[in-house]
Amino acid sequence: MNQRRRLIGRRSFLFSLGSLATMSAVAMSKAAYQNQQIQALDNPNRNFIITEGFSLKERAAKKGLIYGAATRQIDLLSNASYAAAIVHNCSVLVPEWEFKWAAGNTTLRPSADRFDFSAPDWMANFAATHNQLLRGHTLVWHDSLPTWFRKTVNSHNAARLLENHIQTVVKRYAGKIHSWDVVNEAIKPEDGRYDGLRITPWLKMLGKNYIDLAFHLTAAADPDALLVYNDFGLDYDTPEQEAKRTAVLKLLEDLRDKGTPIHALGIQAHLSPGENKFNPSKLRKFLQDVASMGLKIMITEMDVADKRLPTDLKVRDRTIAGVYEDYLSTALDEQAVIAVITWGLSDRYTYVSESQPRSDRAPVRPLPLDAQMQRKLAWNAIARAFDNAPNRK
Ligand code: XIL
């Protein structure tokens, strides 16, 4: 019996050794694949030469496009050169925090029956003062909800609360908003639902029709705003992102078929070179499928995370610029794409610092301007994409 036990013990030890070896081989091959990908992404001979003399908003406007950035009141107030760069480059602004229920140092909704419009009003005034369009982001999302929300909102009062929020906020800025991200990030196939919907408090309390309801309420409150469904993870050639693209298309088709007043898809485009394979034809096909429904498309939150790129600044900036130009030259080929918005303008104020920090703790460099408001190759890459884009005029 002991001999038998020893034999089984030996076998299970060898088996676990074998599976350990297999797992480390897979991990090695994934890391090796990513390193190989990263090297392939950088081309030392690639130049990002541009004709000087025009800002990003001017280059976009020449082709009937709009360019802008997400920005925050706190940063515009504290840094005059940053505010000047925002005015110089952006024809549209997206308040990064101020139109959310609660985000950063702003709380539009201090309680279930109160609104604090001081921050969004300030942002709307800044945009108007500088002749900039204004994007509203976002009315219905599972994130950036105030602490009272989960304790207060339930399936009995959720519809009234949603209606009151949308009517109050959208009516206040009616006529001042270029486009609203009415619903944000409602698709998550990993949640396992037949329709790919993300299981959020809104879905649990109101059912899947909360999306249609939100669009109808917004359209009634501001008939002139472009109404957008906004989401991320739609960019790369992976099974997960293919599943997400399929689920988003299904959602858009369902909304169109039931007559929901939706006008555009927002593609966040938070890009991460070295993590996934970019396949231009896959993205192009997705954009064509969306456009064929009669919808416009906005690139709404673009940035390029450099967490997987080498420390060397020249290599990092050149690689990031290549990612911007490759993605935008593909996206802007689709005439239904009307806007490009980066999620920030300067590396000094970027979401990527919190969402995808580098393991070497070096400051990240995901945006067109560096932390001192100087142009980087990413700026040139976006400029070239606009300069070479088909004219929409
Ligand atoms: C982010 C902001 O940039 C952060 O400052 C905040 O803490 C969380 O939200 N997708 C979205 C944006 O639609 O609203 C998120 O913005 C980034 C991901």
mmCIF file of C-alpha atoms and ligand atoms in Angstrom:
data_model
loop_
_atom_site.group_PDB
_atom_site.id
_atom_site.type_symbol
_atom_site.label_atom_id
_atom_site.label_comp_id
_atom_site.label_asym_id
_atom_site.label_seq_id
_atom_site.Cartn_x
_atom_site.Cartn_y
_atom_site.Cartn_z
ATOM 1 C CA MET A 1 0.000 0.000 0.000
ATOM 2 C CA ASN A 2 2.802 2.423 0.918
ATOM 3 C CA GLN A 3 4.500 1.784 -2.389
ATOM 4 C CA ARG A 4 1.227 2.545 -4.206
ATOM 5 C CA ARG A 5 0.802 5.782 -2.216
ATOM 6 C CA ARG A 6 4.401 6.739 -3.017
ATOM 7 C CA LEU A 7 3.751 6.061 -6.722
ATOM 8 C CA ILE A 8 0.595 8.227 -6.718
ATOM 9 C CA GLY A 9 2.436 10.946 -4.797
ATOM 10 C CA ARG A 10 5.274 10.866 -7.296
ATOM 11 C CA ARG A 11 2.869 11.001 -10.225
ATOM 12 C CA SER A 12 0.935 13.958 -8.828
ATOM 13 C CA PHE A 13 4.218 15.738 -8.078
ATOM 14 C CA LEU A 14 5.421 15.171 -11.645
ATOM 15 C CA PHE A 15 2.028 16.253 -12.989
ATOM 16 C CA SER A 16 2.084 19.510 -11.019
ATOM 17 C CA LEU A 17 5.704 20.067 -12.104
ATOM 18 C CA GLY A 18 4.636 19.532 -15.689
ATOM 19 C CA SER A 19 1.690 21.918 -15.440
ATOM 20 C CA LEU A 20 3.937 24.491 -13.748
ATOM 21 C CA ALA A 21 6.361 24.190 -16.630
ATOM 22 C CA THR A 22 3.497 24.533 -19.114
ATOM 23 C CA MET A 23 2.093 27.586 -17.345
ATOM 24 C CA SER A 24 5.484 29.282 -17.216
ATOM 25 C CA ALA A 25 6.029 28.435 -20.882
ATOM 26 C CA VAL A 26 2.673 30.041 -21.741
ATOM 27 C CA ALA A 27 3.495 33.065 -19.600
ATOM 28 C CA MET A 28 6.919 33.256 -21.242
ATOM 29 C CA SER A 29 5.397 33.012 -24.717
ATOM 30 C CA LYS A 30 2.814 35.742 -23.861
ATOM 31 C CA ALA A 31 5.565 38.029 -22.579
ATOM 32 C CA ALA A 32 7.763 37.121 -25.557
ATOM 33 C CA TYR A 33 4.838 37.827 -27.910
ATOM 34 C CA GLN A 34 4.213 41.182 -26.271
ATOM 35 C CA ASN A 35 7.920 42.103 -26.460
ATOM 36 C CA GLN A 36 7.997 41.089 -30.096
ATOM 37 C CA GLN A 37 4.844 43.170 -30.678
ATOM 38 C CA ILE A 38 6.380 46.200 -28.994
ATOM 39 C CA GLN A 39 9.562 45.999 -31.054
ATOM 40 C CA ALA A 40 7.474 45.672 -34.209
ATOM 41 C CA LEU A 41 5.508 48.781 -33.215
ATOM 42 C CA ASP A 42 8.572 51.038 -33.128
ATOM 43 C CA ASN A 43 10.039 52.152 -36.444
ATOM 44 C CA PRO A 44 13.117 54.389 -35.941
ATOM 45 C CA ASN A 45 12.830 55.573 -39.543
ATOM 46 C CA ARG A 46 9.226 56.698 -39.187
ATOM 47 C CA ASN A 47 8.990 60.466 -39.334
ATOM 48 C CA PHE A 48 6.050 62.581 -38.190
ATOM 49 C CA ILE A 49 6.815 65.636 -40.280
ATOM 50 C CA ILE A 50 4.031 68.207 -40.563
ATOM 51 C CA THR A 51 3.476 71.561 -42.200
ATOM 52 C CA GLU A 52 3.719 74.120 -39.397
ATOM 53 C CA GLY A 53 1.302 76.901 -38.546
ATOM 54 C CA PHE A 54 -1.997 75.266 -37.721
ATOM 55 C CA SER A 55 -3.464 74.030 -34.447
ATOM 56 C CA LEU A 56 -5.191 70.661 -34.109
ATOM 57 C CA LYS A 57 -8.642 72.263 -34.163
ATOM 58 C CA GLU A 58 -7.721 74.177 -37.354
ATOM 59 C CA ARG A 59 -6.439 71.048 -39.094
ATOM 60 C CA ALA A 60 -9.593 69.160 -38.088
ATOM 61 C CA ALA A 61 -11.877 71.984 -39.198
ATOM 62 C CA LYS A 62 -10.255 72.055 -42.663
ATOM 63 C CA LYS A 63 -11.681 68.564 -43.177
ATOM 64 C CA GLY A 64 -15.060 69.196 -41.555
ATOM 65 C CA LEU A 65 -13.990 67.434 -38.350
ATOM 66 C CA ILE A 66 -13.868 68.610 -34.756
ATOM 67 C CA TYR A 67 -11.006 67.989 -32.319
ATOM 68 C CA GLY A 68 -11.112 68.456 -28.598
ATOM 69 C CA ALA A 69 -10.182 67.128 -25.215
ATOM 70 C CA ALA A 70 -11.550 66.186 -21.839
ATOM 71 C CA THR A 71 -10.574 68.736 -19.233
ATOM 72 C CA ARG A 72 -11.300 69.729 -15.627
ATOM 73 C CA GLN A 73 -12.197 73.034 -13.976
ATOM 74 C CA ILE A 74 -9.536 72.529 -11.296
ATOM 75 C CA ASP A 75 -6.790 72.281 -13.933
ATOM 76 C CA LEU A 76 -8.040 75.151 -16.086
ATOM 77 C CA LEU A 77 -8.127 77.360 -12.985
ATOM 78 C CA SER A 78 -4.692 76.357 -11.697
ATOM 79 C CA ASN A 79 -2.615 76.424 -14.883
ATOM 80 C CA ALA A 80 -2.899 79.352 -17.302
ATOM 81 C CA SER A 81 -0.596 77.822 -19.935
ATOM 82 C CA TYR A 82 -2.693 74.649 -19.884
ATOM 83 C CA ALA A 83 -5.893 76.685 -20.277
ATOM 84 C CA ALA A 84 -4.290 78.545 -23.181
ATOM 85 C CA ALA A 85 -3.315 75.244 -24.841
ATOM 86 C CA ILE A 86 -6.891 73.971 -24.451
ATOM 87 C CA VAL A 87 -8.254 77.133 -26.086
ATOM 88 C CA HIS A 88 -5.633 77.053 -28.858
ATOM 89 C CA ASN A 89 -6.116 73.389 -29.822
ATOM 90 C CA CYS A 90 -9.686 72.423 -28.959
ATOM 91 C CA SER A 91 -12.918 73.254 -30.750
ATOM 92 C CA VAL A 92 -14.864 71.044 -28.332
ATOM 93 C CA LEU A 93 -14.552 70.498 -24.585
ATOM 94 C CA VAL A 94 -15.642 67.498 -22.534
ATOM 95 C CA PRO A 95 -15.840 68.179 -18.782
ATOM 96 C CA GLU A 96 -14.012 65.138 -17.391
ATOM 97 C CA TRP A 97 -15.801 65.329 -14.008
ATOM 98 C CA GLU A 98 -18.291 68.142 -13.883
ATOM 99 C CA PHE A 99 -21.317 66.609 -15.682
ATOM 100 C CA LYS A 100 -21.034 63.293 -13.838
ATOM 101 C CA TRP A 101 -23.244 62.612 -10.831
ATOM 102 C CA ALA A 102 -20.126 62.862 -8.643
ATOM 103 C CA ALA A 103 -16.471 62.728 -9.711
ATOM 104 C CA GLY A 104 -13.162 64.094 -8.509
ATOM 105 C CA ASN A 105 -13.734 67.259 -6.509
ATOM 106 C CA THR A 106 -17.177 67.909 -8.065
ATOM 107 C CA THR A 107 -20.642 66.711 -7.013
ATOM 108 C CA LEU A 108 -23.442 67.607 -9.391
ATOM 109 C CA ARG A 109 -25.748 65.528 -7.202
ATOM 110 C CA PRO A 110 -25.082 66.176 -3.496
ATOM 111 C CA SER A 111 -28.309 64.344 -2.603
ATOM 112 C CA ALA A 112 -31.300 62.641 -4.211
ATOM 113 C CA ASP A 113 -33.281 65.884 -4.319
ATOM 114 C CA ARG A 114 -30.506 68.463 -4.875
ATOM 115 C CA PHE A 115 -28.250 69.638 -7.730
ATOM 116 C CA ASP A 116 -25.066 71.716 -7.533
ATOM 117 C CA PHE A 117 -24.521 73.303 -10.937
ATOM 118 C CA SER A 118 -21.569 75.511 -9.969
ATOM 119 C CA ALA A 119 -18.916 73.343 -11.664
ATOM 120 C CA PRO A 120 -20.798 72.420 -14.875
ATOM 121 C CA ASP A 121 -21.964 76.042 -15.198
ATOM 122 C CA TRP A 122 -18.324 77.187 -14.947
ATOM 123 C CA MET A 123 -17.289 74.720 -17.645
ATOM 124 C CA ALA A 124 -20.185 75.706 -19.923
ATOM 125 C CA ASN A 125 -19.209 79.355 -19.465
ATOM 126 C CA PHE A 126 -15.541 78.612 -20.236
ATOM 127 C CA ALA A 127 -16.527 76.880 -23.481
ATOM 128 C CA ALA A 128 -18.908 79.664 -24.486
ATOM 129 C CA THR A 129 -16.313 82.361 -23.698
ATOM 130 C CA HIS A 130 -13.819 80.644 -26.022
ATOM 131 C CA ASN A 131 -16.305 79.711 -28.762
ATOM 132 C CA GLN A 132 -15.880 76.022 -28.060
ATOM 133 C CA LEU A 133 -18.491 73.303 -28.442
ATOM 134 C CA LEU A 134 -19.442 71.446 -25.263
ATOM 135 C CA ARG A 135 -19.966 67.704 -24.775
ATOM 136 C CA GLY A 136 -22.043 66.372 -21.901
ATOM 137 C CA HIS A 137 -20.478 63.300 -20.267
ATOM 138 C CA THR A 138 -22.376 61.375 -18.941
ATOM 139 C CA LEU A 139 -26.011 61.053 -17.869
ATOM 140 C CA VAL A 140 -26.291 57.295 -17.152
ATOM 141 C CA TRP A 141 -23.253 55.287 -16.021
ATOM 142 C CA HIS A 142 -22.554 52.673 -13.351
ATOM 143 C CA ASP A 143 -19.499 54.608 -12.149
ATOM 144 C CA SER A 144 -18.987 58.073 -10.598
ATOM 145 C CA LEU A 145 -22.201 57.744 -8.604
ATOM 146 C CA PRO A 146 -22.492 59.675 -5.310
ATOM 147 C CA THR A 147 -22.226 57.733 -2.058
ATOM 148 C CA TRP A 148 -25.956 58.214 -1.316
ATOM 149 C CA PHE A 149 -26.969 56.553 -4.584
ATOM 150 C CA ARG A 150 -26.796 52.864 -3.663
ATOM 151 C CA LYS A 151 -28.400 53.500 -0.257
ATOM 152 C CA THR A 152 -31.233 55.572 -1.677
ATOM 153 C CA VAL A 153 -32.118 54.383 -5.170
ATOM 154 C CA ASN A 154 -34.177 51.222 -5.701
ATOM 155 C CA SER A 155 -36.487 49.660 -8.259
ATOM 156 C CA HIS A 156 -39.434 51.709 -6.896
ATOM 157 C CA ASN A 157 -37.865 55.178 -7.271
ATOM 158 C CA ALA A 158 -35.191 54.668 -9.947
ATOM 159 C CA ALA A 159 -37.355 55.699 -12.928
ATOM 160 C CA ARG A 160 -38.477 58.913 -11.235
ATOM 161 C CA LEU A 161 -34.901 59.694 -10.164
ATOM 162 C CA LEU A 162 -33.536 59.054 -13.669
ATOM 163 C CA GLU A 163 -36.281 61.162 -15.234
ATOM 164 C CA ASN A 164 -35.704 64.019 -12.797
ATOM 165 C CA HIS A 165 -31.921 63.904 -13.331
ATOM 166 C CA ILE A 166 -32.042 63.918 -17.109
ATOM 167 C CA GLN A 167 -34.829 66.489 -17.400
ATOM 168 C CA THR A 168 -33.197 68.883 -14.900
ATOM 169 C CA VAL A 169 -29.639 68.625 -16.210
ATOM 170 C CA VAL A 170 -30.353 68.411 -19.946
ATOM 171 C CA LYS A 171 -32.937 71.233 -19.928
ATOM 172 C CA ARG A 172 -30.494 73.527 -18.078
ATOM 173 C CA TYR A 173 -27.912 73.235 -20.854
ATOM 174 C CA ALA A 174 -30.307 72.792 -23.776
ATOM 175 C CA GLY A 175 -28.945 74.607 -26.815
ATOM 176 C CA LYS A 176 -25.412 74.708 -25.357
ATOM 177 C CA ILE A 177 -24.535 71.022 -25.790
ATOM 178 C CA HIS A 178 -23.085 69.611 -29.016
ATOM 179 C CA SER A 179 -23.609 66.012 -27.893
ATOM 180 C CA TRP A 180 -24.525 64.017 -24.811
ATOM 181 C CA ASP A 181 -23.052 60.680 -23.833
ATOM 182 C CA VAL A 182 -26.522 59.602 -22.743
ATOM 183 C CA VAL A 183 -25.506 56.089 -21.650
ATOM 184 C CA ASN A 184 -21.913 55.058 -20.948
ATOM 185 C CA GLU A 185 -20.391 51.543 -20.940
ATOM 186 C CA ALA A 186 -23.621 49.491 -20.840
ATOM 187 C CA ILE A 187 -22.107 46.477 -22.643
ATOM 188 C CA LYS A 188 -20.041 43.792 -20.915
ATOM 189 C CA PRO A 189 -20.383 40.304 -22.515
ATOM 190 C CA GLU A 190 -18.350 38.846 -19.634
ATOM 191 C CA ASP A 191 -21.380 39.420 -17.394
ATOM 192 C CA GLY A 192 -22.940 36.497 -19.253
ATOM 193 C CA ARG A 193 -26.284 37.955 -20.294
ATOM 194 C CA TYR A 194 -27.816 36.826 -23.611
ATOM 195 C CA ASP A 195 -27.825 40.467 -24.786
ATOM 196 C CA GLY A 196 -24.292 41.287 -23.577
ATOM 197 C CA LEU A 197 -25.551 44.019 -21.272
ATOM 198 C CA ARG A 198 -23.421 44.955 -18.270
ATOM 199 C CA ILE A 199 -25.190 44.132 -15.005
ATOM 200 C CA THR A 200 -25.381 47.627 -13.499
ATOM 201 C CA PRO A 201 -27.585 49.183 -10.795
ATOM 202 C CA TRP A 202 -29.626 50.824 -13.591
ATOM 203 C CA LEU A 203 -30.212 47.478 -15.311
ATOM 204 C CA LYS A 204 -31.106 45.739 -12.073
ATOM 205 C CA MET A 205 -33.585 48.445 -11.028
ATOM 206 C CA LEU A 206 -35.158 49.343 -14.378
ATOM 207 C CA GLY A 207 -34.551 46.390 -16.696
ATOM 208 C CA LYS A 208 -32.917 46.562 -20.105
ATOM 209 C CA ASN A 209 -35.222 49.356 -21.304
ATOM 210 C CA TYR A 210 -33.390 51.883 -19.122
ATOM 211 C CA ILE A 211 -31.239 52.646 -22.166
ATOM 212 C CA ASP A 212 -34.172 53.465 -24.458
ATOM 213 C CA LEU A 213 -35.806 55.462 -21.638
ATOM 214 C CA ALA A 214 -32.667 57.556 -21.092
ATOM 215 C CA PHE A 215 -32.414 58.449 -24.782
ATOM 216 C CA HIS A 216 -36.094 59.404 -25.031
ATOM 217 C CA LEU A 217 -35.870 61.594 -21.908
ATOM 218 C CA THR A 218 -32.754 63.327 -23.242
ATOM 219 C CA ALA A 219 -34.243 63.916 -26.703
ATOM 220 C CA ALA A 220 -37.349 65.448 -25.129
ATOM 221 C CA ALA A 221 -35.232 67.748 -22.941
ATOM 222 C CA ASP A 222 -32.866 68.904 -25.713
ATOM 223 C CA PRO A 223 -34.026 68.124 -29.264
ATOM 224 C CA ASP A 224 -30.899 69.767 -30.730
ATOM 225 C CA ALA A 225 -28.187 67.717 -29.041
ATOM 226 C CA LEU A 226 -26.548 64.731 -30.751
ATOM 227 C CA LEU A 227 -27.347 61.694 -28.582
ATOM 228 C CA VAL A 228 -24.510 59.212 -28.174
ATOM 229 C CA TYR A 229 -24.023 55.713 -26.788
ATOM 230 C CA ASN A 230 -20.413 55.591 -25.513
ATOM 231 C CA ASP A 231 -18.214 52.559 -24.764
ATOM 232 C CA PHE A 232 -14.644 51.212 -24.612
ATOM 233 C CA GLY A 233 -12.840 47.999 -25.632
ATOM 234 C CA LEU A 234 -13.900 48.144 -29.286
ATOM 235 C CA ASP A 235 -10.515 48.669 -30.939
ATOM 236 C CA TYR A 236 -8.434 45.500 -31.017
ATOM 237 C CA ASP A 237 -8.382 42.133 -32.804
ATOM 238 C CA THR A 238 -9.066 39.900 -29.788
ATOM 239 C CA PRO A 239 -11.936 37.458 -29.117
ATOM 240 C CA GLU A 240 -13.108 39.584 -26.164
ATOM 241 C CA GLN A 241 -13.216 42.825 -28.160
ATOM 242 C CA GLU A 242 -14.805 41.069 -31.139
ATOM 243 C CA ALA A 243 -17.539 39.843 -28.793
ATOM 244 C CA LYS A 244 -17.961 43.366 -27.458
ATOM 245 C CA ARG A 245 -18.181 44.874 -30.951
ATOM 246 C CA THR A 246 -20.834 42.278 -31.826
ATOM 247 C CA ALA A 247 -22.835 43.052 -28.679
ATOM 248 C CA VAL A 248 -22.614 46.807 -29.276
ATOM 249 C CA LEU A 249 -23.836 46.380 -32.857
ATOM 250 C CA LYS A 250 -26.736 44.274 -31.575
ATOM 251 C CA LEU A 251 -27.635 46.966 -29.014
ATOM 252 C CA LEU A 252 -27.522 49.682 -31.671
ATOM 253 C CA GLU A 253 -29.681 47.624 -34.037
ATOM 254 C CA ASP A 254 -32.240 46.953 -31.292
ATOM 255 C CA LEU A 255 -32.378 50.638 -30.383
ATOM 256 C CA ARG A 256 -32.766 51.648 -34.017
ATOM 257 C CA ASP A 257 -35.500 49.040 -34.581
ATOM 258 C CA LYS A 258 -37.528 50.333 -31.622
ATOM 259 C CA GLY A 259 -37.140 53.947 -32.761
ATOM 260 C CA THR A 260 -34.837 55.110 -29.961
ATOM 261 C CA PRO A 261 -33.575 58.659 -30.667
ATOM 262 C CA ILE A 262 -29.866 57.732 -30.870
ATOM 263 C CA HIS A 263 -27.594 59.523 -33.327
ATOM 264 C CA ALA A 264 -24.039 58.327 -32.749
ATOM 265 C CA LEU A 265 -21.713 55.747 -31.259
ATOM 266 C CA GLY A 266 -18.906 57.035 -29.077
ATOM 267 C CA ILE A 267 -15.752 54.889 -29.242
ATOM 268 C CA GLN A 268 -13.550 55.739 -26.265
ATOM 269 C CA ALA A 269 -10.309 54.424 -27.873
ATOM 270 C CA HIS A 270 -8.242 54.052 -24.709
ATOM 271 C CA LEU A 271 -5.373 52.315 -26.561
ATOM 272 C CA SER A 272 -2.673 50.086 -25.073
ATOM 273 C CA PRO A 273 0.139 49.128 -27.472
ATOM 274 C CA GLY A 274 1.908 45.863 -26.696
ATOM 275 C CA GLU A 275 -1.169 44.367 -25.049
ATOM 276 C CA ASN A 276 -3.365 43.520 -28.019
ATOM 277 C CA LYS A 277 -3.044 43.249 -31.781
ATOM 278 C CA PHE A 278 -4.384 46.198 -33.784
ATOM 279 C CA ASN A 279 -5.992 45.059 -37.019
ATOM 280 C CA PRO A 280 -7.019 48.078 -39.137
ATOM 281 C CA SER A 281 -9.418 46.060 -41.299
ATOM 282 C CA LYS A 282 -11.280 44.784 -38.221
ATOM 283 C CA LEU A 283 -11.752 48.318 -36.921
ATOM 284 C CA ARG A 284 -12.679 49.568 -40.391
ATOM 285 C CA LYS A 285 -15.342 46.869 -40.773
ATOM 286 C CA PHE A 286 -16.840 47.732 -37.376
ATOM 287 C CA LEU A 287 -17.004 51.423 -38.269
ATOM 288 C CA GLN A 288 -18.655 50.559 -41.586
ATOM 289 C CA ASP A 289 -21.228 48.390 -39.791
ATOM 290 C CA VAL A 290 -22.077 51.264 -37.424
ATOM 291 C CA ALA A 291 -22.214 53.811 -40.249
ATOM 292 C CA SER A 292 -24.481 51.523 -42.292
ATOM 293 C CA MET A 293 -27.119 51.982 -39.560
ATOM 294 C CA GLY A 294 -27.140 55.694 -40.317
ATOM 295 C CA LEU A 295 -25.240 56.536 -37.137
ATOM 296 C CA LYS A 296 -22.392 59.007 -36.770
ATOM 297 C CA ILE A 297 -19.239 57.988 -34.895
ATOM 298 C CA MET A 298 -17.131 59.974 -32.426
ATOM 299 C CA ILE A 299 -13.737 58.954 -31.074
ATOM 300 C CA THR A 300 -14.480 60.189 -27.579
ATOM 301 C CA GLU A 301 -11.662 59.443 -25.082
ATOM 302 C CA MET A 302 -8.497 58.677 -27.015
ATOM 303 C CA ASP A 303 -5.201 58.197 -25.218
ATOM 304 C CA VAL A 304 -2.298 55.758 -25.667
ATOM 305 C CA ALA A 305 -1.082 54.051 -22.490
ATOM 306 C CA ASP A 306 2.689 53.439 -22.526
ATOM 307 C CA LYS A 307 2.828 50.978 -19.599
ATOM 308 C CA ARG A 308 4.180 48.212 -21.847
ATOM 309 C CA LEU A 309 6.648 50.391 -23.737
ATOM 310 C CA PRO A 310 10.373 50.760 -22.969
ATOM 311 C CA THR A 311 11.565 53.509 -20.605
ATOM 312 C CA ASP A 312 13.482 55.306 -23.373
ATOM 313 C CA LEU A 313 11.509 58.497 -24.099
ATOM 314 C CA LYS A 314 12.406 58.645 -27.806
ATOM 315 C CA VAL A 315 11.180 55.084 -28.373
ATOM 316 C CA ARG A 316 8.095 55.630 -26.242
ATOM 317 C CA ASP A 317 7.057 58.896 -27.916
ATOM 318 C CA ARG A 318 7.732 57.504 -31.425
ATOM 319 C CA THR A 319 5.737 54.347 -30.707
ATOM 320 C CA ILE A 320 2.840 56.279 -29.174
ATOM 321 C CA ALA A 321 2.777 58.618 -32.164
ATOM 322 C CA GLY A 322 2.660 55.648 -34.520
ATOM 323 C CA VAL A 323 -0.289 54.203 -32.620
ATOM 324 C CA TYR A 324 -2.161 57.537 -32.845
ATOM 325 C CA GLU A 325 -1.522 57.883 -36.585
ATOM 326 C CA ASP A 326 -2.284 54.252 -37.459
ATOM 327 C CA TYR A 327 -5.545 54.253 -35.491
ATOM 328 C CA LEU A 328 -6.758 57.669 -36.670
ATOM 329 C CA SER A 329 -5.807 57.149 -40.314
ATOM 330 C CA THR A 330 -7.991 54.030 -40.212
ATOM 331 C CA ALA A 331 -10.847 55.644 -38.288
ATOM 332 C CA LEU A 332 -10.937 58.875 -40.287
ATOM 333 C CA ASP A 333 -11.258 56.926 -43.535
ATOM 334 C CA GLU A 334 -14.840 56.322 -42.394
ATOM 335 C CA GLN A 335 -16.806 59.475 -43.309
ATOM 336 C CA ALA A 336 -19.283 58.821 -40.477
ATOM 337 C CA VAL A 337 -16.509 59.700 -37.996
ATOM 338 C CA ILE A 338 -17.139 63.350 -37.137
ATOM 339 C CA ALA A 339 -14.923 64.048 -34.136
ATOM 340 C CA VAL A 340 -11.714 63.060 -32.373
ATOM 341 C CA ILE A 341 -11.446 63.801 -28.682
ATOM 342 C CA THR A 342 -8.467 62.889 -26.537
ATOM 343 C CA TRP A 343 -9.006 62.132 -22.880
ATOM 344 C CA GLY A 344 -6.941 65.098 -21.808
ATOM 345 C CA LEU A 345 -4.509 67.282 -23.761
ATOM 346 C CA SER A 346 -1.376 67.256 -21.595
ATOM 347 C CA ASP A 347 0.489 64.445 -19.811
ATOM 348 C CA ARG A 348 0.332 66.646 -16.727
ATOM 349 C CA TYR A 349 -3.378 65.857 -16.348
ATOM 350 C CA THR A 350 -4.134 62.353 -17.549
ATOM 351 C CA TYR A 351 -6.441 59.541 -16.417
ATOM 352 C CA VAL A 352 -3.721 57.088 -17.550
ATOM 353 C CA SER A 353 -1.644 58.022 -14.483
ATOM 354 C CA GLU A 354 -4.305 56.375 -12.326
ATOM 355 C CA SER A 355 -5.639 53.752 -14.759
ATOM 356 C CA GLN A 356 -2.408 52.392 -16.290
ATOM 357 C CA PRO A 357 0.696 53.522 -14.356
ATOM 358 C CA ARG A 358 4.089 52.219 -15.484
ATOM 359 C CA SER A 359 5.847 49.543 -13.438
ATOM 360 C CA ASP A 360 9.047 51.654 -13.540
ATOM 361 C CA ARG A 361 6.956 54.493 -12.054
ATOM 362 C CA ALA A 362 8.136 56.837 -14.827
ATOM 363 C CA PRO A 363 5.585 59.567 -15.632
ATOM 364 C CA VAL A 364 3.254 58.382 -18.392
ATOM 365 C CA ARG A 365 3.187 60.092 -21.801
ATOM 366 C CA PRO A 366 -0.215 59.223 -23.392
ATOM 367 C CA LEU A 367 -1.337 62.611 -24.758
ATOM 368 C CA PRO A 368 -0.442 65.190 -27.465
ATOM 369 C CA LEU A 369 1.340 67.659 -25.125
ATOM 370 C CA ASP A 370 3.921 66.891 -22.470
ATOM 371 C CA ALA A 371 3.605 68.052 -18.867
ATOM 372 C CA GLN A 372 5.150 71.405 -19.808
ATOM 373 C CA MET A 373 2.552 71.928 -22.587
ATOM 374 C CA GLN A 374 5.146 71.253 -25.327
ATOM 375 C CA ARG A 375 4.087 69.355 -28.419
ATOM 376 C CA LYS A 376 5.207 65.721 -28.689
ATOM 377 C CA LEU A 377 5.276 63.395 -31.699
ATOM 378 C CA ALA A 378 1.754 62.342 -30.677
ATOM 379 C CA TRP A 379 0.634 65.891 -31.470
ATOM 380 C CA ASN A 380 2.252 65.607 -34.915
ATOM 381 C CA ALA A 381 0.646 62.209 -35.462
ATOM 382 C CA ILE A 382 -2.857 63.570 -34.778
ATOM 383 C CA ALA A 383 -2.092 66.585 -36.964
ATOM 384 C CA ARG A 384 -0.982 64.312 -39.820
ATOM 385 C CA ALA A 385 -4.116 62.187 -39.460
ATOM 386 C CA PHE A 386 -6.278 65.289 -39.835
ATOM 387 C CA ASP A 387 -4.130 66.651 -42.712
ATOM 388 C CA ASN A 388 -4.471 63.346 -44.593
ATOM 389 C CA ALA A 389 -8.121 62.630 -43.736
ATOM 390 C CA PRO A 390 -10.799 62.648 -46.464
ATOM 391 C CA ASN A 391 -12.672 65.956 -46.514
ATOM 392 C CA ARG A 392 -16.171 65.880 -44.960
ATOM 393 C CA LYS A 393 -17.152 69.301 -46.231
HETATM 394 C C1 XIL B 1 -12.495 58.847 -15.547
HETATM 395 C C2 XIL B 1 -11.790 60.133 -15.148
HETATM 396 O O1 XIL B 1 -10.778 60.434 -16.102
HETATM 397 C C3 XIL B 1 -11.205 59.971 -13.759
HETATM 398 O O2 XIL B 1 -10.595 61.191 -13.334
HETATM 399 C C4 XIL B 1 -12.274 59.557 -12.777
HETATM 400 O O3 XIL B 1 -11.683 59.321 -11.537
HETATM 401 C C5 XIL B 1 -12.994 58.286 -13.276
HETATM 402 O O4 XIL B 1 -13.508 58.485 -14.599
HETATM 403 N N1 XIL B 1 -14.312 55.943 -19.286
HETATM 404 C C6 XIL B 1 -15.113 57.033 -19.152
HETATM 405 C C7 XIL B 1 -14.653 58.213 -18.383
HETATM 406 O O5 XIL B 1 -16.172 57.109 -19.796
HETATM 407 O O6 XIL B 1 -15.730 58.925 -17.777
HETATM 408 C C8 XIL B 1 -13.637 57.821 -17.333
HETATM 409 O O7 XIL B 1 -13.118 59.019 -16.794
HETATM 410 C C9 XIL B 1 -12.540 56.992 -17.972
HETATM 411 C C10 XIL B 1 -13.101 55.735 -18.558
#
